[in-house]
Amino acid sequence: MTMQEQYQRLEDTVRAYNPGANFSQIRAAFDFAEDAHRGQMRKDGSPFVTHPLAVAQILAEELHLDSESIAAALLHDTIEDTVATHADIARLFSPTVADLVEGVSKLTRVHYTSKEEEQMENLRKMLMAMAKDIRVILIKIADRLHNMRTMEYQTPEKQKQKSFETMEIYAPIAHRLGMQKMKWELEDLSLKYLDPVGYGEITEALEQKSAAYGDFIASVRQQIAERLAEAGISCTVYGRTKHPYSIYRKMYTQNKSLDDVFDLFAFRVIVDTLADCYNVLGIIHDLYHPILGRFKDYIGTPKPNMYQSLHTTVVGQTGIPFEVQIRTREMHEVAEYGIAAHWKYKQNGQGTGDEKSYEWVRRLLENQEGADAEDYIHSLKVDMFADEVFVFTPRGDVINLPAGATPIDFAYTIHSAVGNHMVAAKVNGRIVQFDYTLQSGDVVEVETSQSAHGPSRDWIKIARSNNARSKIRQWFKKERRDENIVNGRASFESELKRCGVTLKELTAEDMLPQVLKKLCYNSLEDMYASIGYGGVTALKLVGRLREEINHILRRRQGYIAGKDTAAPVKTASQPSQRQTHGEQGIIVEGLTGCLVKFAKCCSPVPGDEIVGFITRGYGVSVHRADCPNAAAERHSEADAGRWIRVSWAEKTNESYHTTLEVVAKDRMGLIMDVSTALSTTKTQVSSLNARTTPDGFALVTLNISVPDSEQLQAVMRKLGQISGVLNVMRPTG
Ligand code: MN
């Protein structure tokens, strides 16, 4: 056939279903493509334009598409492979044609790899194109079909790669769009390259037995046709062997030889009316022996791709099982061409797109929002590439779920609150496990309880739908807020403890508003949650509450022995109480001449606020008031009475031992600078220890003697000025 003859055939094909087509536009598209691709060759040596011509032919023949789609098919490789631009095509043809071509080019530019992540992105783009204009995907599928038909001229590597892609992406999309005929061909062609041996075995065997099979098919066809004619039902009966990939899959999944494959044959009865479908079913079941559990009513509950049909498998007199599909002519159109059969795009300038028919595409896309990449590919495989199950609510509503779905999926499809409160599930009136695999036709009932514990983490694994999984995750995310609050509260509390105050004191009614205001939180819960999340450290927040903490500590000073004493003990600031002398400069309330020692944990010096603890056997131990040991022990009921008021005498000792810790960026000469600082402040040093951390910091511990806190502050300031020093502190606890 010459190219002109091929083109003429295309026009004839279009004219047959659409006499009012825009033939001048189609002709112009062909001329433009021929011109643009001039000099380009296909791998088989033919002019490149034969390819877009063949793609247009497929769309016309198989899908009866509109003029713009046919024109776009003819032009589909011009933007990608020639100098033509979107603007050129928009100007010469129409903006819609240009958009379609651009859309197909975008899909062509997508390169699939075996990496799921990237595949996901590509699939997403592809789906976006679908949602925008489904004709783009139809042209792309026809493009792929023609490329698969002519794949023999490609390298083995390319054959495998394209076939894998076709099997994984294009065939399933064709299936989801309801285009069974194209799906089968795509699958068979892919199988041919993916498993040439397996494919060869099946096709050869089918060929060998074609005569015998042919006889069988003819006889069954005749039987059915005659019997239906007797019943006065007008119909068309088709018979065929199932397509190679469908047989291959059965052999593979059931580990059977070709002879053992259960049903090799499929018959189709096309009738005029819906009532006839059920009449025919009765007659078929009367004529042959129906196999239990193989009857499916896709008329009552259509597949989401709009497929409608009655399916039954029966065994004839010969003992050979075969499937019979019964449907009306209209249902048949949808079955063969799916979405394209519903195509009501402006043909002959009338009619509009049948938006509602592919609402599911949009639904699929909407469900992906917010899901992460891993989930997306998974959900596409489940939601898009697998079959569905149909189950009933107790009220009789049909719920569509991915194959393998469980009561968990069902519950979350009804409502997230139903899922979160589910305590039991019943299928057909009987209690089932949550991982029960739902079957089409099951009546599913979910029992909920207000006191339900909520989902368990296992549910994420059990659930098959992305919808259920993401809702369960959401629940845990919310739940984790509670965990965060608990953790945040714990670290805030322990940080406060280090400062010597309790959470109760800080969050007392008279303190709380000021605390929240200072820290800029609306509630304590919010604050705890943000600590728990790691958004802010407890240390930082407590650091900002220095004033409030000191206030609490000061206020408490007067009530330290409060548990045992009816009247509050007078505060340290009352000069009348001050004694001039004391053991080691310490005055112990109500006691004279008792043994006094300074706690090693916080080594107080004159000027520090202090408290005393009556030890068992060694007099009074003096702590700094902000020492966590003092704070902790004060909480203990048993020791409550052992804390006593102590204060500094007017005359104190010459010097007191204390400890400083210096944190600095480690560098040459750091220790030298530290000792210089100590000597210039005339500080007595009893030991100096330095160690470095693996991340390059130096921790210097100094044991020094100072007369009072004023002098100590001066030393600390001096040390703080040393280059590289980050922090100078008095250790406690
Ligand atoms: Mn192409």
XYZ file of C-alpha atoms and ligand atoms in Angstrom:
734
model
C 0.000 0.000 0.000
C 1.402 3.377 -0.943
C 1.399 6.138 1.598
C -1.399 7.944 -0.253
C -3.446 4.759 -0.156
C -2.783 4.445 3.554
C -3.902 7.997 4.082
C -7.000 7.399 1.973
C -7.809 4.382 4.112
C -7.646 6.590 7.209
C -10.085 9.084 5.698
C -12.413 6.269 4.721
C -12.291 4.817 8.226
C -13.109 8.174 9.799
C -15.861 8.883 7.271
C -17.540 5.603 8.107
C -18.225 6.628 11.711
C -18.037 10.411 11.436
C -19.110 11.723 8.021
C -19.005 15.301 9.279
C -15.356 15.098 10.325
C -13.051 17.995 9.527
C -11.293 16.289 6.611
C -9.448 19.395 5.474
C -7.875 19.629 8.933
C -6.957 15.937 8.900
C -5.493 16.248 5.389
C -3.524 19.337 6.399
C -2.214 17.516 9.464
C -1.012 14.631 7.331
C 0.683 16.993 4.848
C 2.319 18.913 7.691
C 3.580 15.709 9.331
C 4.894 14.315 6.065
C 6.742 17.534 5.431
C 8.075 17.879 8.967
C 9.320 14.285 9.167
C 10.778 14.325 5.654
C 14.075 12.491 5.564
C 13.413 10.684 8.873
C 13.252 6.925 8.690
C 11.869 4.270 10.960
C 14.061 1.354 11.995
C 12.448 -0.851 9.334
C 13.501 1.631 6.643
C 10.078 3.092 5.920
C 9.458 6.874 5.968
C 8.789 8.051 9.512
C 5.369 9.485 8.688
C 4.009 5.936 8.298
C 4.122 5.771 12.108
C 1.830 8.724 12.936
C -0.399 7.586 10.088
C -0.689 4.129 11.675
C -1.378 5.669 15.099
C -4.182 7.777 13.612
C -5.535 4.654 11.923
C -5.636 2.790 15.248
C -7.510 5.654 16.919
C -9.996 5.849 14.083
C -10.496 2.129 13.726
C -10.541 1.097 17.357
C -11.748 4.152 19.226
C -13.688 6.228 16.658
C -12.113 9.427 17.886
C -12.951 12.964 16.796
C -11.212 15.038 14.085
C -8.936 16.908 16.468
C -7.683 13.664 17.980
C -6.980 12.221 14.520
C -5.148 15.395 13.495
C -3.209 15.373 16.770
C -2.314 11.703 16.218
C -0.882 12.571 12.800
C 1.125 15.388 14.385
C 1.993 13.588 17.642
C 5.759 13.377 17.049
C 6.261 16.732 15.328
C 6.935 18.844 18.405
C 9.254 16.219 19.848
C 11.152 15.232 16.712
C 10.994 18.189 14.295
C 11.335 21.956 14.346
C 7.565 22.405 14.666
C 6.381 24.249 17.775
C 3.218 24.392 19.820
C 2.604 27.864 18.378
C 2.903 26.597 14.792
C 0.379 23.873 15.374
C -1.978 26.137 17.317
C -1.909 28.623 14.464
C -2.217 26.112 11.599
C -4.713 23.758 13.254
C -6.195 24.692 16.597
C -5.038 25.372 20.158
C -6.677 22.092 21.210
C -4.750 20.088 18.616
C -1.552 21.824 19.754
C -2.320 21.007 23.399
C -2.943 17.378 22.552
C 0.341 17.106 20.648
C 2.188 18.870 23.442
C 0.561 16.536 25.956
C 1.694 13.452 24.057
C 5.199 14.911 23.704
C 5.355 15.383 27.451
C 4.560 11.736 27.992
C 7.127 10.750 25.374
C 9.790 12.740 27.177
C 9.151 10.803 30.339
C 11.767 8.109 30.702
C 10.882 5.162 32.793
C 13.405 3.442 34.930
C 12.995 0.490 37.199
C 13.262 2.819 40.168
C 9.876 3.044 41.733
C 10.313 6.593 42.882
C 10.893 7.900 39.409
C 8.253 5.719 37.884
C 5.873 7.216 40.337
C 6.668 10.749 39.227
C 6.163 9.753 35.646
C 2.916 8.061 36.349
C 1.763 11.104 38.156
C 2.571 13.304 35.194
C 0.818 10.871 32.972
C -2.246 10.915 35.128
C -2.221 14.675 35.226
C -2.289 14.633 31.475
C -5.183 12.222 31.661
C -7.118 14.452 33.945
C -6.452 17.422 31.739
C -7.524 15.780 28.544
C -7.973 12.066 28.395
C -7.431 12.116 24.607
C -3.737 12.624 25.276
C -3.581 9.260 26.951
C -5.597 7.613 24.199
C -3.173 8.896 21.570
C -0.252 7.804 23.721
C -1.657 4.298 24.103
C -2.218 4.019 20.334
C 1.339 5.307 19.807
C 2.643 2.634 22.149
C 0.527 -0.025 20.494
C 1.962 0.747 17.080
C 5.476 0.838 18.485
C 4.893 -2.542 20.113
C 3.535 -3.935 16.861
C 6.732 -2.867 15.109
C 9.082 -3.679 18.005
C 10.901 -6.429 16.105
C 13.185 -3.845 14.499
C 14.485 -2.583 17.818
C 17.480 -3.865 19.770
C 16.759 -6.700 22.229
C 17.535 -4.351 25.088
C 15.036 -1.774 23.927
C 12.479 -4.486 23.243
C 12.678 -5.685 26.838
C 12.605 -2.229 28.334
C 9.655 -1.023 26.262
C 7.787 -4.251 26.857
C 8.270 -4.007 30.597
C 7.004 -0.453 30.540
C 4.040 -1.466 28.425
C 3.168 -4.356 30.702
C 3.560 -2.291 33.873
C 2.111 1.010 32.792
C 0.267 1.156 29.493
C -1.638 -2.120 29.583
C -2.934 -1.418 33.105
C -3.986 2.070 32.074
C -5.765 0.674 29.040
C -7.455 -1.729 31.435
C -8.469 1.008 33.826
C -9.860 3.001 30.945
C -11.852 -0.054 29.976
C -10.110 -0.651 26.652
C -9.861 -4.424 26.832
C -9.025 -5.020 23.210
C -5.995 -2.735 23.283
C -5.012 -4.019 26.698
C -4.900 -7.600 25.428
C -2.837 -6.704 22.424
C -0.410 -4.667 24.534
C -0.062 -7.539 26.981
C 0.468 -10.180 24.325
C 3.040 -8.079 22.483
C 4.884 -7.362 25.729
C 4.903 -11.003 26.721
C 6.394 -11.871 23.346
C 9.538 -9.912 24.274
C 9.558 -10.406 28.027
C 9.285 -14.194 27.896
C 9.761 -15.263 24.288
C 9.901 -18.953 25.267
C 6.718 -18.901 27.325
C 4.939 -16.852 24.702
C 6.137 -19.185 21.949
C 4.938 -22.272 23.806
C 1.452 -20.894 24.201
C 1.046 -19.493 20.715
C 2.481 -22.638 19.130
C 0.238 -24.895 21.171
C -2.781 -22.757 20.387
C -1.856 -22.900 16.726
C -1.308 -26.654 16.774
C -4.628 -27.212 18.385
C -6.343 -24.462 16.493
C -8.210 -26.919 14.301
C -9.479 -28.914 17.290
C -10.167 -25.772 19.266
C -11.848 -24.251 16.243
C -14.210 -27.203 15.999
C -15.023 -27.012 19.681
C -15.675 -23.282 19.555
C -17.848 -23.625 16.471
C -19.958 -26.378 17.989
C -20.564 -24.505 21.244
C -21.370 -21.351 19.334
C -23.864 -23.174 17.237
C -25.474 -24.816 20.263
C -25.898 -21.501 22.041
C -27.117 -19.673 18.935
C -29.681 -22.353 18.119
C -30.998 -22.561 21.641
C -31.353 -18.778 21.902
C -33.039 -18.609 18.511
C -35.545 -21.207 19.772
C -36.192 -18.947 22.744
C -36.773 -16.061 20.349
C -33.820 -13.997 21.567
C -31.948 -12.129 18.873
C -28.261 -12.188 19.585
C -24.730 -12.475 18.269
C -22.480 -15.197 19.658
C -18.708 -14.975 19.515
C -16.229 -17.610 20.599
C -12.486 -17.410 21.018
C -9.608 -18.875 22.874
C -8.429 -16.580 25.604
C -5.538 -14.367 24.700
C -2.000 -15.701 25.249
C -1.095 -13.478 28.188
C -4.271 -14.393 30.062
C -3.420 -18.089 29.587
C 0.210 -17.450 30.483
C -0.767 -15.782 33.727
C -3.002 -18.694 34.673
C -0.284 -21.212 33.856
C 2.199 -19.188 35.843
C 0.121 -18.377 38.904
C -1.523 -21.794 39.110
C 1.609 -23.636 38.015
C -0.295 -25.547 35.379
C 0.453 -26.792 31.913
C -1.518 -25.464 28.981
C -3.764 -28.548 29.000
C -4.567 -28.025 32.657
C -5.504 -24.399 32.393
C -9.008 -24.286 33.628
C -10.754 -22.203 31.057
C -9.129 -21.630 27.742
C -12.243 -20.551 25.952
C -14.503 -17.594 26.222
C -17.837 -17.036 24.551
C -19.674 -13.828 24.297
C -23.360 -13.364 23.772
C -24.390 -9.890 22.710
C -28.087 -9.145 23.078
C -30.388 -6.174 22.599
C -31.851 -5.603 26.039
C -30.855 -5.832 29.646
C -33.686 -8.267 30.365
C -32.314 -10.549 27.647
C -28.983 -10.726 29.482
C -30.608 -12.496 32.424
C -32.809 -14.613 30.135
C -29.714 -15.789 28.287
C -27.986 -16.548 31.568
C -30.867 -18.822 32.576
C -30.743 -20.624 29.252
C -26.941 -21.084 29.409
C -27.206 -22.494 32.933
C -29.906 -24.816 31.697
C -27.902 -25.897 28.676
C -24.618 -26.479 30.498
C -23.508 -27.261 34.009
C -22.569 -24.028 35.821
C -19.463 -24.097 38.031
C -20.270 -22.881 41.505
C -18.842 -19.576 42.593
C -17.880 -18.477 39.097
C -20.897 -16.332 38.402
C -20.275 -12.592 38.491
C -22.884 -9.903 37.963
C -21.059 -6.854 36.677
C -24.351 -5.466 35.433
C -25.708 -5.012 38.954
C -22.343 -3.791 40.203
C -20.294 -2.410 37.305
C -16.499 -2.200 37.525
C -15.165 1.310 38.113
C -13.976 1.403 34.530
C -17.681 1.164 33.641
C -17.451 -2.423 32.494
C -20.787 -4.224 32.618
C -21.431 -7.853 31.835
C -22.631 -11.158 33.264
C -19.864 -13.726 33.639
C -20.369 -17.423 34.210
C -18.247 -20.507 33.720
C -19.906 -23.699 32.648
C -18.946 -27.242 31.643
C -20.326 -28.677 28.435
C -21.082 -32.263 27.379
C -17.433 -32.730 26.433
C -16.275 -31.885 29.967
C -14.384 -28.830 28.794
C -15.100 -25.736 30.891
C -15.580 -22.374 29.238
C -16.574 -18.892 30.196
C -19.650 -17.140 28.851
C -19.980 -13.364 28.991
C -23.398 -11.909 28.378
C -24.039 -8.229 27.712
C -25.934 -5.723 25.615
C -24.460 -4.125 22.531
C -23.936 -0.883 24.402
C -22.174 -2.635 27.265
C -20.051 -4.395 24.690
C -18.899 -1.110 23.207
C -17.859 0.071 26.645
C -16.117 -3.218 27.335
C -14.073 -3.080 24.163
C -13.318 0.609 24.011
C -14.072 1.825 27.505
C -13.865 5.524 27.981
C -13.591 6.062 24.255
C -17.040 4.552 23.816
C -18.385 7.272 26.036
C -16.576 9.800 24.000
C -18.852 12.698 23.419
C -16.283 15.326 22.720
C -17.352 17.803 20.129
C -17.932 15.643 17.153
C -19.476 17.425 14.188
C -19.427 20.516 16.344
C -21.892 19.215 18.895
C -21.923 17.473 22.216
C -19.666 18.059 25.163
C -17.221 15.977 27.123
C -18.849 13.383 29.312
C -17.142 14.574 32.452
C -18.972 12.371 34.892
C -17.809 9.201 33.199
C -14.274 9.651 34.356
C -14.835 11.219 37.689
C -12.906 8.261 39.061
C -9.754 9.567 37.390
C -10.054 12.747 39.339
C -10.904 10.846 42.493
C -7.759 8.793 42.049
C -5.710 11.937 41.698
C -7.299 13.643 44.666
C -6.524 10.676 46.858
C -2.849 11.078 46.130
C -2.551 14.574 47.530
C -0.366 14.611 50.582
C 0.597 10.986 50.252
C 4.299 10.391 50.038
C 6.039 8.934 47.056
C 6.263 5.370 48.295
C 2.592 5.316 49.087
C 1.743 6.736 45.746
C 3.318 4.034 43.654
C 1.821 1.503 45.971
C -1.610 2.965 45.710
C -1.352 3.127 41.954
C -0.515 -0.519 41.852
C -3.356 -1.352 44.132
C -5.951 1.149 43.077
C -5.117 1.279 39.463
C -3.498 -1.909 38.417
C -5.460 -4.476 40.306
C -9.059 -5.517 40.180
C -11.586 -4.235 42.608
C -13.914 -5.906 45.020
C -17.460 -4.794 45.631
C -18.979 -5.163 49.032
C -22.249 -4.064 50.510
C -22.960 -1.983 53.560
C -25.760 -3.319 55.756
C -27.966 -0.754 54.046
C -27.177 -2.190 50.639
C -24.843 0.510 49.351
C -22.061 -0.811 47.186
C -18.563 0.048 48.329
C -15.756 -0.321 45.850
C -12.423 -1.397 47.302
C -9.129 -2.634 45.913
C -8.778 -6.386 45.618
C -7.521 -7.878 48.852
C -9.177 -5.156 50.906
C -10.013 -5.912 54.532
C -12.699 -4.743 56.965
C -10.221 -2.026 57.958
C -10.282 -0.612 54.423
C -14.037 -0.848 54.437
C -14.385 0.980 57.756
C -12.098 3.820 56.701
C -13.881 4.131 53.378
C -17.123 4.704 55.278
C -15.544 7.323 57.531
C -12.294 7.802 59.408
C -14.254 7.950 62.658
C -15.764 4.551 61.877
C -12.281 3.145 61.336
C -10.855 4.734 64.447
C -13.650 3.388 66.624
C -13.944 -0.058 65.085
C -13.970 -2.852 67.643
C -15.288 -5.715 65.524
C -16.274 -6.520 61.974
C -18.949 -8.838 60.662
C -19.078 -10.295 57.190
C -22.376 -11.830 56.159
C -23.456 -11.725 59.786
C -20.423 -13.490 61.198
C -17.570 -11.957 63.176
C -14.323 -11.958 61.178
C -10.709 -11.045 61.882
C -9.611 -7.604 60.789
C -7.271 -9.118 58.191
C -10.099 -11.058 56.519
C -9.956 -10.602 52.745
C -13.237 -9.203 51.524
C -14.949 -10.942 48.622
C -17.277 -9.343 46.131
C -20.812 -9.557 47.347
C -19.931 -9.692 51.039
C -22.151 -7.712 53.351
C -19.807 -5.939 55.724
C -20.815 -4.500 59.036
C -18.534 -2.605 61.381
C -19.135 -2.444 65.094
C -17.865 0.680 66.755
C -17.468 1.767 70.326
C -16.799 5.152 71.834
C -14.278 3.538 74.153
C -12.323 1.869 71.326
C -8.566 2.119 71.713
C -8.179 3.315 68.137
C -6.239 1.626 65.351
C -3.202 -0.494 66.067
C -0.021 -0.010 64.090
C -0.534 -3.407 62.474
C -3.542 -2.003 60.692
C -1.305 0.003 58.407
C 0.107 -3.270 57.128
C -3.246 -4.997 56.964
C -5.020 -2.199 55.106
C -4.818 -2.421 51.333
C -6.112 0.981 50.338
C -4.051 4.116 50.476
C -7.061 5.888 51.858
C -7.246 3.697 54.960
C -3.510 3.731 55.501
C -3.224 7.482 55.360
C -6.139 7.879 57.749
C -4.544 5.479 60.207
C -1.284 7.381 59.928
C -3.094 10.627 60.583
C -4.512 9.103 63.730
C -1.054 8.158 64.922
C 0.296 11.562 64.106
C -2.356 13.074 66.296
C -1.723 10.417 68.877
C 1.953 11.242 68.824
C 1.065 14.747 69.894
C -0.052 13.215 73.152
C 3.215 11.302 73.385
C 5.043 14.528 72.684
C 3.184 16.302 75.409
C 4.111 13.599 77.895
C 7.766 13.640 76.881
C 7.934 17.419 76.709
C 6.408 17.729 80.132
C 8.890 15.261 81.580
C 11.936 17.080 80.286
C 10.550 20.473 81.286
C 9.909 19.163 84.761
C 13.380 17.706 85.153
C 14.930 20.914 83.882
C 12.975 22.855 86.507
C 14.124 20.409 89.134
C 17.693 21.315 88.312
C 16.782 24.885 89.195
C 15.195 23.834 92.440
C 11.565 24.513 91.711
C 8.706 22.185 91.023
C 6.405 22.162 88.056
C 3.532 22.625 90.459
C 5.022 25.827 91.811
C 5.786 27.244 88.403
C 2.380 26.430 87.000
C 0.466 27.573 90.052
C -2.475 29.822 89.272
C -0.607 32.996 90.186
C 2.431 32.094 88.056
C 1.035 30.372 84.955
C -0.294 33.359 82.982
C 3.017 35.183 83.346
C 5.012 32.070 82.425
C 2.973 31.395 79.277
C 3.126 35.022 78.275
C 6.870 35.091 78.663
C 7.356 31.918 76.669
C 4.739 32.861 74.054
C 2.520 29.786 74.292
C -1.238 29.619 74.461
C -1.299 26.620 76.702
C 1.021 24.395 78.653
C 0.094 21.528 76.317
C 1.294 23.470 73.316
C 4.520 24.198 75.115
C 5.058 20.572 76.126
C 4.226 19.396 72.607
C 6.797 21.687 71.090
C 9.444 20.475 73.530
C 8.395 16.912 72.733
C 8.687 17.507 68.995
C 12.167 18.899 69.561
C 11.063 22.322 68.350
C 12.614 23.951 71.401
C 14.653 22.635 74.325
C 13.404 22.615 77.880
C 16.743 24.128 78.894
C 16.134 27.149 76.718
C 12.627 27.723 78.020
C 13.644 27.327 81.634
C 16.510 29.736 81.000
C 13.996 32.381 80.053
C 12.157 31.862 83.325
C 15.073 32.814 85.559
C 13.141 35.682 87.104
C 10.094 33.585 87.921
C 12.204 30.775 89.312
C 14.111 33.140 91.550
C 10.847 34.582 92.698
C 9.627 31.149 93.723
C 12.900 30.338 95.433
C 12.947 33.594 97.338
C 9.378 33.226 98.379
C 10.063 29.733 99.644
C 13.143 30.640 101.668
C 11.048 31.641 104.601
C 9.099 28.401 104.659
C 11.798 25.834 104.395
C 11.176 24.104 107.688
C 7.492 24.859 107.346
C 6.414 21.252 107.717
C 7.433 21.041 111.324
C 6.950 24.591 112.429
C 3.561 26.095 112.930
C 4.748 29.628 112.387
C 6.745 30.553 109.289
C 10.426 30.879 109.926
C 11.659 34.391 109.557
C 13.484 35.204 106.376
C 17.209 35.672 105.967
C 16.895 39.287 105.012
C 15.793 40.215 108.508
C 18.934 41.744 110.015
C 17.690 41.350 113.564
C 18.070 37.604 113.248
C 21.597 37.802 111.951
C 24.294 36.516 114.197
C 27.768 37.852 113.759
C 29.664 34.628 114.209
C 29.187 31.079 113.113
C 30.969 27.865 112.412
C 32.905 28.422 109.152
C 30.900 31.574 108.649
C 27.577 29.751 108.747
C 24.776 30.501 111.126
C 22.425 27.590 111.668
C 18.976 28.595 112.760
C 18.385 27.649 116.362
C 21.635 25.761 116.720
C 25.020 26.908 117.812
C 28.357 25.249 117.528
C 27.133 22.438 115.373
C 29.349 20.835 112.814
C 29.058 22.451 109.386
C 30.308 21.197 106.049
C 29.836 22.459 102.549
C 28.156 20.185 100.057
C 30.592 19.103 97.338
C 27.874 19.048 94.727
C 27.432 22.811 94.684
C 30.226 24.235 96.902
C 28.554 27.458 98.061
C 30.525 30.596 98.754
C 29.472 33.619 100.831
C 26.820 35.581 99.018
C 25.096 32.499 97.627
C 21.644 31.741 98.877
C 22.011 28.622 100.953
C 20.030 25.970 102.805
C 21.113 23.479 105.440
C 20.433 19.793 105.781
C 20.849 17.927 109.043
C 22.783 14.863 108.023
C 22.723 11.570 109.860
C 25.967 11.748 111.722
C 27.876 14.693 110.327
C 26.257 17.901 111.389
C 24.750 20.280 108.881
C 25.501 20.091 105.213
C 25.218 23.429 103.428
C 23.901 23.557 99.853
C 23.249 26.368 97.505
C 19.521 27.053 97.452
C 19.439 26.312 93.726
C 21.296 23.020 94.054
C 19.169 20.231 92.551
C 20.184 17.877 95.362
C 18.707 20.249 97.855
C 15.623 20.685 95.725
C 15.179 16.961 95.225
C 15.638 16.023 98.818
C 13.240 18.680 99.932
C 10.539 16.785 98.077
C 11.015 13.735 100.193
C 8.429 13.430 102.940
C 10.781 11.632 105.291
C 13.438 14.326 105.116
C 11.141 17.325 105.133
C 11.898 18.200 108.730
C 15.655 17.912 108.313
C 15.997 21.009 106.152
C 16.858 24.008 108.183
C 17.475 27.669 107.682
C 21.118 28.628 107.434
C 22.717 31.920 106.547
C 26.083 33.484 106.137
C 27.542 35.138 109.191
C 28.697 38.714 108.914
C 32.216 37.514 109.262
C 33.136 34.652 107.072
C 36.333 32.707 106.419
C 39.158 33.947 104.242
C 38.394 31.555 101.447
C 36.014 28.855 100.360
C 36.560 25.996 97.996
C 34.423 25.927 94.949
C 34.413 24.510 91.455
C 34.091 26.116 88.049
C 33.599 24.489 84.685
C 34.795 26.176 81.524
C 33.622 25.082 78.085
C 35.751 26.370 75.220
C 36.693 25.701 71.635
C 39.901 23.779 72.023
C 42.966 25.627 70.813
C 46.655 26.026 71.452
C 47.368 28.140 74.510
C 43.903 27.863 76.025
C 45.139 26.487 79.352
C 47.812 29.148 79.462
C 45.161 31.843 79.086
C 43.025 30.238 81.770
C 45.872 30.203 84.260
C 46.741 33.781 83.406
C 43.156 34.824 84.087
C 43.284 33.033 87.424
C 46.556 34.588 88.468
C 45.565 38.132 87.444
C 42.481 37.783 89.653
C 44.710 36.418 92.411
C 42.699 33.261 92.622
C 44.004 30.315 94.569
C 43.882 27.218 92.400
C 43.966 23.751 93.893
C 43.495 21.821 90.670
C 42.971 22.333 86.989
C 41.785 19.500 84.784
C 41.273 19.739 81.071
C 39.951 17.218 78.625
C 38.944 17.533 75.007
C 35.857 16.116 73.398
C 35.990 14.343 70.015
C 34.182 17.275 68.434
C 36.932 19.739 69.317
C 35.813 21.287 72.592
C 37.798 21.596 75.779
C 36.161 21.073 79.159
C 38.200 22.636 81.937
C 37.349 21.922 85.558
C 38.860 24.319 88.100
C 38.975 23.817 91.840
C 39.603 27.210 93.325
C 39.248 29.115 96.554
C 37.524 32.490 96.779
C 36.400 34.652 99.688
C 32.878 35.257 98.374
C 30.541 35.209 95.439
C 31.522 38.698 94.400
C 35.088 37.571 93.847
C 33.846 34.409 92.205
C 31.769 36.465 89.765
C 34.844 38.487 88.895
C 36.827 35.329 88.152
C 33.998 33.987 86.047
C 33.809 37.213 84.062
C 37.537 37.152 83.455
C 37.439 33.540 82.288
C 34.464 34.355 80.078
C 36.490 36.973 78.219
C 39.115 34.460 77.085
C 38.992 33.910 73.340
C 37.135 30.706 72.452
C 35.400 30.329 75.812
C 31.735 29.530 75.353
C 30.545 29.119 78.884
C 31.763 29.415 82.467
C 29.585 27.871 85.103
C 29.335 26.626 88.630
C 28.396 22.982 88.522
C 25.568 21.745 90.687
C 24.287 18.285 91.377
Mn 5.160 8.068 18.187
